[in-house]
JSON list of C-alpha atoms in Angstrom, two decimals:
[
{"chain": "A", "resi": 968, "resn": "MET", "atom": "CA", "xyz": [146.08, -0.95, 52.45]},
{"chain": "A", "resi": 969, "resn": "SER", "atom": "CA", "xyz": [144.29, 2.36, 52.14]},
{"chain": "A", "resi": 970, "resn": "ALA", "atom": "CA", "xyz": [145.80, 4.82, 49.67]},
{"chain": "A", "resi": 971, "resn": "HIS", "atom": "CA", "xyz": [146.39, 7.52, 52.29]},
{"chain": "A", "resi": 972, "resn": "CYS", "atom": "CA", "xyz": [149.67, 9.18, 53.32]},
{"chain": "A", "resi": 973, "resn": "GLN", "atom": "CA", "xyz": [150.19, 9.67, 57.06]},
{"chain": "A", "resi": 974, "resn": "LEU", "atom": "CA", "xyz": [152.50, 12.69, 56.64]},
{"chain": "A", "resi": 975, "resn": "THR", "atom": "CA", "xyz": [151.03, 14.71, 53.78]},
{"chain": "A", "resi": 976, "resn": "GLY", "atom": "CA", "xyz": [147.46, 13.43, 53.89]},
{"chain": "A", "resi": 977, "resn": "ALA", "atom": "CA", "xyz": [147.54, 12.60, 50.15]},
{"chain": "A", "resi": 978, "resn": "LYS", "atom": "CA", "xyz": [144.42, 10.65, 49.13]},
{"chain": "A", "resi": 979, "resn": "PRO", "atom": "CA", "xyz": [143.11, 9.30, 45.84]},
{"chain": "A", "resi": 980, "resn": "GLY", "atom": "CA", "xyz": [141.74, 11.76, 43.32]},
{"chain": "A", "resi": 981, "resn": "PHE", "atom": "CA", "xyz": [138.80, 10.86, 41.12]},
{"chain": "A", "resi": 982, "resn": "GLY", "atom": "CA", "xyz": [138.10, 11.53, 37.48]},
{"chain": "A", "resi": 983, "resn": "ASN", "atom": "CA", "xyz": [137.16, 9.91, 34.22]},
{"chain": "A", "resi": 984, "resn": "ASN", "atom": "CA", "xyz": [138.72, 7.67, 31.61]},
{"chain": "A", "resi": 985, "resn": "ILE", "atom": "CA", "xyz": [137.81, 9.10, 28.23]},
{"chain": "A", "resi": 986, "resn": "SER", "atom": "CA", "xyz": [137.77, 6.63, 25.35]},
{"chain": "A", "resi": 987, "resn": "HIS", "atom": "CA", "xyz": [138.46, 7.36, 21.69]},
{"chain": "A", "resi": 988, "resn": "SER", "atom": "CA", "xyz": [134.70, 7.66, 21.14]},
{"chain": "A", "resi": 989, "resn": "HIS", "atom": "CA", "xyz": [134.61, 10.10, 24.09]},
{"chain": "A", "resi": 990, "resn": "ARG", "atom": "CA", "xyz": [132.61, 7.85, 26.43]},
{"chain": "A", "resi": 991, "resn": "ARG", "atom": "CA", "xyz": [133.46, 8.50, 30.06]},
{"chain": "A", "resi": 992, "resn": "THR", "atom": "CA", "xyz": [133.95, 5.93, 32.81]},
{"chain": "A", "resi": 993, "resn": "SER", "atom": "CA", "xyz": [135.02, 6.46, 36.42]},
{"chain": "A", "resi": 994, "resn": "ARG", "atom": "CA", "xyz": [138.62, 6.07, 37.54]},
{"chain": "A", "resi": 995, "resn": "ARG", "atom": "CA", "xyz": [140.90, 6.74, 40.52]},
{"chain": "A", "resi": 996, "resn": "PHE", "atom": "CA", "xyz": [144.24, 8.54, 40.62]},
{"chain": "A", "resi": 997, "resn": "ASP", "atom": "CA", "xyz": [146.04, 6.83, 43.53]},
{"chain": "A", "resi": 998, "resn": "PRO", "atom": "CA", "xyz": [149.09, 8.41, 45.20]},
{"chain": "A", "resi": 999, "resn": "ASN", "atom": "CA", "xyz": [152.31, 6.37, 45.17]},
{"chain": "A", "resi": 1000, "resn": "ILE", "atom": "CA", "xyz": [151.94, 4.86, 48.67]},
{"chain": "A", "resi": 1001, "resn": "GLN", "atom": "CA", "xyz": [154.78, 2.85, 50.25]},
{"chain": "A", "resi": 1002, "resn": "ARG", "atom": "CA", "xyz": [155.18, 1.20, 53.67]},
{"chain": "A", "resi": 1003, "resn": "LYS", "atom": "CA", "xyz": [158.51, 2.26, 55.16]},
{"chain": "A", "resi": 1004, "resn": "ARG", "atom": "CA", "xyz": [160.17, 1.40, 58.46]},
{"chain": "A", "resi": 1005, "resn": "TYR", "atom": "CA", "xyz": [162.27, 4.00, 60.29]},
{"chain": "A", "resi": 1006, "resn": "TRP", "atom": "CA", "xyz": [164.32, 3.88, 63.48]},
{"chain": "A", "resi": 1007, "resn": "LEU", "atom": "CA", "xyz": [163.00, 6.47, 65.93]},
{"chain": "A", "resi": 1008, "resn": "PRO", "atom": "CA", "xyz": [165.95, 7.17, 68.27]},
{"chain": "A", "resi": 1009, "resn": "SER", "atom": "CA", "xyz": [163.97, 9.38, 70.68]},
{"chain": "A", "resi": 1010, "resn": "GLU", "atom": "CA", "xyz": [161.73, 6.39, 71.58]},
{"chain": "A", "resi": 1011, "resn": "GLY", "atom": "CA", "xyz": [164.28, 3.62, 70.97]},
{"chain": "A", "resi": 1012, "resn": "ARG", "atom": "CA", "xyz": [162.05, 1.72, 68.55]},
{"chain": "A", "resi": 1013, "resn": "HIS", "atom": "CA", "xyz": [161.16, 1.25, 64.91]},
{"chain": "A", "resi": 1014, "resn": "VAL", "atom": "CA", "xyz": [158.04, 2.85, 63.44]},
{"chain": "A", "resi": 1015, "resn": "ARG", "atom": "CA", "xyz": [156.32, 1.68, 60.27]},
{"chain": "A", "resi": 1016, "resn": "LEU", "atom": "CA", "xyz": [154.75, 4.50, 58.29]},
{"chain": "A", "resi": 1017, "resn": "THR", "atom": "CA", "xyz": [152.49, 4.54, 55.24]},
{"chain": "A", "resi": 1018, "resn": "LEU", "atom": "CA", "xyz": [153.94, 7.35, 53.13]},
{"chain": "A", "resi": 1019, "resn": "SER", "atom": "CA", "xyz": [153.71, 8.69, 49.61]},
{"chain": "A", "resi": 1020, "resn": "ALA", "atom": "CA", "xyz": [156.91, 8.89, 47.57]},
{"chain": "A", "resi": 1021, "resn": "ARG", "atom": "CA", "xyz": [156.92, 12.67, 48.04]},
{"chain": "A", "resi": 1022, "resn": "ALA", "atom": "CA", "xyz": [156.60, 12.25, 51.83]},
{"chain": "A", "resi": 1023, "resn": "ILE", "atom": "CA", "xyz": [159.59, 9.86, 51.88]},
{"chain": "A", "resi": 1024, "resn": "LYS", "atom": "CA", "xyz": [161.67, 12.65, 50.33]},
{"chain": "A", "resi": 1025, "resn": "THR", "atom": "CA", "xyz": [160.30, 15.04, 52.96]},
{"chain": "A", "resi": 1026, "resn": "VAL", "atom": "CA", "xyz": [161.35, 12.67, 55.77]},
{"chain": "A", "resi": 1027, "resn": "ASP", "atom": "CA", "xyz": [164.83, 12.49, 54.23]},
{"chain": "A", "resi": 1028, "resn": "ALA", "atom": "CA", "xyz": [165.01, 16.30, 54.25]},
{"chain": "A", "resi": 1029, "resn": "ILE", "atom": "CA", "xyz": [163.56, 17.15, 57.70]},
{"chain": "A", "resi": 1030, "resn": "GLY", "atom": "CA", "xyz": [164.38, 13.97, 59.64]},
{"chain": "A", "resi": 1031, "resn": "ILE", "atom": "CA", "xyz": [162.22, 11.26, 61.14]},
{"chain": "A", "resi": 1032, "resn": "VAL", "atom": "CA", "xyz": [161.76, 12.97, 64.53]},
{"chain": "A", "resi": 1033, "resn": "ALA", "atom": "CA", "xyz": [160.32, 16.13, 62.94]},
{"chain": "A", "resi": 1034, "resn": "ALA", "atom": "CA", "xyz": [158.18, 14.03, 60.58]},
{"chain": "A", "resi": 1035, "resn": "VAL", "atom": "CA", "xyz": [156.70, 12.01, 63.46]},
{"chain": "A", "resi": 1036, "resn": "ALA", "atom": "CA", "xyz": [156.00, 15.29, 65.30]},
{"chain": "A", "resi": 1037, "resn": "ARG", "atom": "CA", "xyz": [154.09, 16.56, 62.23]},
{"chain": "A", "resi": 1038, "resn": "ILE", "atom": "CA", "xyz": [152.09, 13.31, 62.00]},
{"chain": "A", "resi": 1039, "resn": "ARG", "atom": "CA", "xyz": [151.15, 13.55, 65.69]},
{"chain": "A", "resi": 1040, "resn": "ALA", "atom": "CA", "xyz": [150.24, 17.25, 65.29]},
{"chain": "A", "resi": 1041, "resn": "ARG", "atom": "CA", "xyz": [147.77, 16.27, 62.55]},
{"chain": "A", "resi": 1042, "resn": "GLY", "atom": "CA", "xyz": [146.20, 13.80, 65.02]},
{"chain": "A", "resi": 1043, "resn": "GLY", "atom": "CA", "xyz": [147.78, 10.68, 63.52]},
{"chain": "A", "resi": 1044, "resn": "LYS", "atom": "CA", "xyz": [148.90, 7.67, 65.52]},
{"chain": "A", "resi": 1045, "resn": "VAL", "atom": "CA", "xyz": [152.50, 6.46, 65.29]}
]
């Protein structure tokens, strides 16, 4: 599964691990991505979304219909 949020567009960030001796190696900062299933009453079906933990809270606040509208406005497929 790619570490990409459908609602917020959160993607991995990149940086360095820095050891005690100050040597640097590459690392990734992945967002907390979850697969969540919601009932979409306007279409009479379930939709499965790949969301970050922050986006799940956003869906709880604005509702699934508004969230799906935002995803489609960004050009995402639901």
